[in-house]
Short mmCIF file of C-alpha atoms in Angstrom, two decimals:
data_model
loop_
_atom_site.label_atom_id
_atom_site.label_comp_id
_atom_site.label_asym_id
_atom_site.label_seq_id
_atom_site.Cartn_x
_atom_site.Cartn_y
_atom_site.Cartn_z
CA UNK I 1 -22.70 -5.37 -1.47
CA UNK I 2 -20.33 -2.24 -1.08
CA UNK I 3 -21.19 1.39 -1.45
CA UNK I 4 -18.73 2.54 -3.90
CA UNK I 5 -18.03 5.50 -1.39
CA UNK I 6 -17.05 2.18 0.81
CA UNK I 7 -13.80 2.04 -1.51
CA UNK I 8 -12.85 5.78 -1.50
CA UNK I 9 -9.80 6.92 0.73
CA UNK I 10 -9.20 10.49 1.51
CA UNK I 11 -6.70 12.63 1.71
CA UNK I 12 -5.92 13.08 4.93
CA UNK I 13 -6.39 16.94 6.26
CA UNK I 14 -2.84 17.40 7.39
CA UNK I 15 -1.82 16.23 3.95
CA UNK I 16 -4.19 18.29 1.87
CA UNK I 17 -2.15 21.40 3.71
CA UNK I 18 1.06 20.39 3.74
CA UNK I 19 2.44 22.00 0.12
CA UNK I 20 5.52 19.46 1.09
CA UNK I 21 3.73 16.65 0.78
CA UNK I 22 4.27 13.61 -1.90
CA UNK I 23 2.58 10.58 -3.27
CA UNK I 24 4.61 7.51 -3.41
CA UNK I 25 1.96 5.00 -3.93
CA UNK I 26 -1.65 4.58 -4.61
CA UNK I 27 -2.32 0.43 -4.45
CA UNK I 28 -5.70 -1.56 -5.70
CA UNK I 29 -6.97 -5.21 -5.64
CA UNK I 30 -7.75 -6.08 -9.35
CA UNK I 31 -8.27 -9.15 -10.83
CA UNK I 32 -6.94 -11.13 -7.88
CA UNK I 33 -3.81 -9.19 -7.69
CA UNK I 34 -2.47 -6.02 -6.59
CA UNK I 35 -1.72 -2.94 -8.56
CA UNK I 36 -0.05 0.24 -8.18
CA UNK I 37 1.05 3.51 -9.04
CA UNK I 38 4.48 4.17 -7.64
CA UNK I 39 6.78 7.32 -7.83
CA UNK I 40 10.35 6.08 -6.70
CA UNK I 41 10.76 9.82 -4.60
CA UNK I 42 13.40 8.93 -1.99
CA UNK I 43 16.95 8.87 -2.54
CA UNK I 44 17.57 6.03 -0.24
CA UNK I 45 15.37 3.50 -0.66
CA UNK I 46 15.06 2.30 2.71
CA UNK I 47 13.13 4.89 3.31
CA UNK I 48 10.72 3.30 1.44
CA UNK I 49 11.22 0.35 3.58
CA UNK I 50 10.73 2.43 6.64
CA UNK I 51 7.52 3.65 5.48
CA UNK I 52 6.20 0.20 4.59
CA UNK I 53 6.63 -1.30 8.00
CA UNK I 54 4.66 1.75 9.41
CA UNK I 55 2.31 1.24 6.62
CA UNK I 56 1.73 -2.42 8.07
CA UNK I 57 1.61 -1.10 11.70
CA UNK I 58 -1.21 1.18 10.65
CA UNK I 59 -2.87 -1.91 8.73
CA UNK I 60 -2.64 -4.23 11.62
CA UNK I 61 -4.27 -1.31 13.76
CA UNK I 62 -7.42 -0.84 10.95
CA UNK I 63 -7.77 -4.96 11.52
CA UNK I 64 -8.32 -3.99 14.70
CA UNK I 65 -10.47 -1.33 14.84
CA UNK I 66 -12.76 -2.46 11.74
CA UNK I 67 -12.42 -6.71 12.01
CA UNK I 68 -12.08 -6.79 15.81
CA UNK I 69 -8.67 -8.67 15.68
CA UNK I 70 -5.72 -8.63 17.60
CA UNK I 71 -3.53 -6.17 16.53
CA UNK I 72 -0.54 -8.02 17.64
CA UNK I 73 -1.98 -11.20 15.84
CA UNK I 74 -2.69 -8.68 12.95
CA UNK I 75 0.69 -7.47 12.01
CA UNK I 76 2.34 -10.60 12.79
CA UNK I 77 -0.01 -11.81 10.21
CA UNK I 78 0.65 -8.72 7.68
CA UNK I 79 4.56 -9.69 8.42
CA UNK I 80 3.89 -13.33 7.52
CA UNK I 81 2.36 -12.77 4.11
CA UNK I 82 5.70 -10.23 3.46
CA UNK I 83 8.20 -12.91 4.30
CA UNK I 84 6.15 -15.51 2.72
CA UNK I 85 6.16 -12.89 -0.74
CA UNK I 86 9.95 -12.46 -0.44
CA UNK I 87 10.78 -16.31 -0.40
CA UNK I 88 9.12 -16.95 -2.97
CA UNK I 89 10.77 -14.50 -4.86
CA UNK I 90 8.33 -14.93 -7.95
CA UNK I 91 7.16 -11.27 -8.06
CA UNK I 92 7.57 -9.67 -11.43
CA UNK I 93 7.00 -6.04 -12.35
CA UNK I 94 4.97 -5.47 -15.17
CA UNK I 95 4.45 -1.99 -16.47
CA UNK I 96 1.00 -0.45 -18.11
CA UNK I 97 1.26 1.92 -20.86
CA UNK I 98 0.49 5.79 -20.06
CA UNK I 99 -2.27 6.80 -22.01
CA UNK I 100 -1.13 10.67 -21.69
CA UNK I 101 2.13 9.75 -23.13
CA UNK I 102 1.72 6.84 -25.08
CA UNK I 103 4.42 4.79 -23.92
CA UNK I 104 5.16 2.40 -21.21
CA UNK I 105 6.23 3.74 -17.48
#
């Protein structure tokens, strides 16, 4: 069983100084499916793109590092399950209501 400190991600240092800085995403496994918390900040959206495939080299690296697999093998893997997600095309958004505004984001 898991610490629940085991699930807790920091804020990285150079982050926590940077007054620049900007959360675009905070992500969870829940109920055998992912949600998030997104903030569309990025007038061109492949930005967002740009940061996802970095994203998924720093994944493939943590596979690494905490699983002991390849990282090659890793993001190829990480890449897989991406393609395999847009093929399938069957991703729908749904939104949660805000509590602190009553409504639905």
């Amino acid at each position: 069983m898991s610490a629940p400190d085991d699930f807790l991600i920091r804020v990285p240092d150079s982050v926590a100084a940077d007054p620049e800085a900007v959360e675009l995403l905070r992500m969870w496994w829940s109920k055998d499916e992912p949600v998030m918390s997104i903030k569309p900040a990025f007038n061109d959206p492949a930005r967002f793109g740009h940061m996802l495939v970095v994203a998924a080299k720093h994944m493939a690296h943590g596979y690494a590092v905490r699983h002991g697999q390849d990282e090659k093998q890793a993001y190829n893997r990480i890449l897989e399950g991406m393609s395999e997600a847009i093929k399938a095309n069957n991703i729908r958004t749904a939104a949660e209501p805000d509590a602190s505004r009553g409504s639905v984001q």
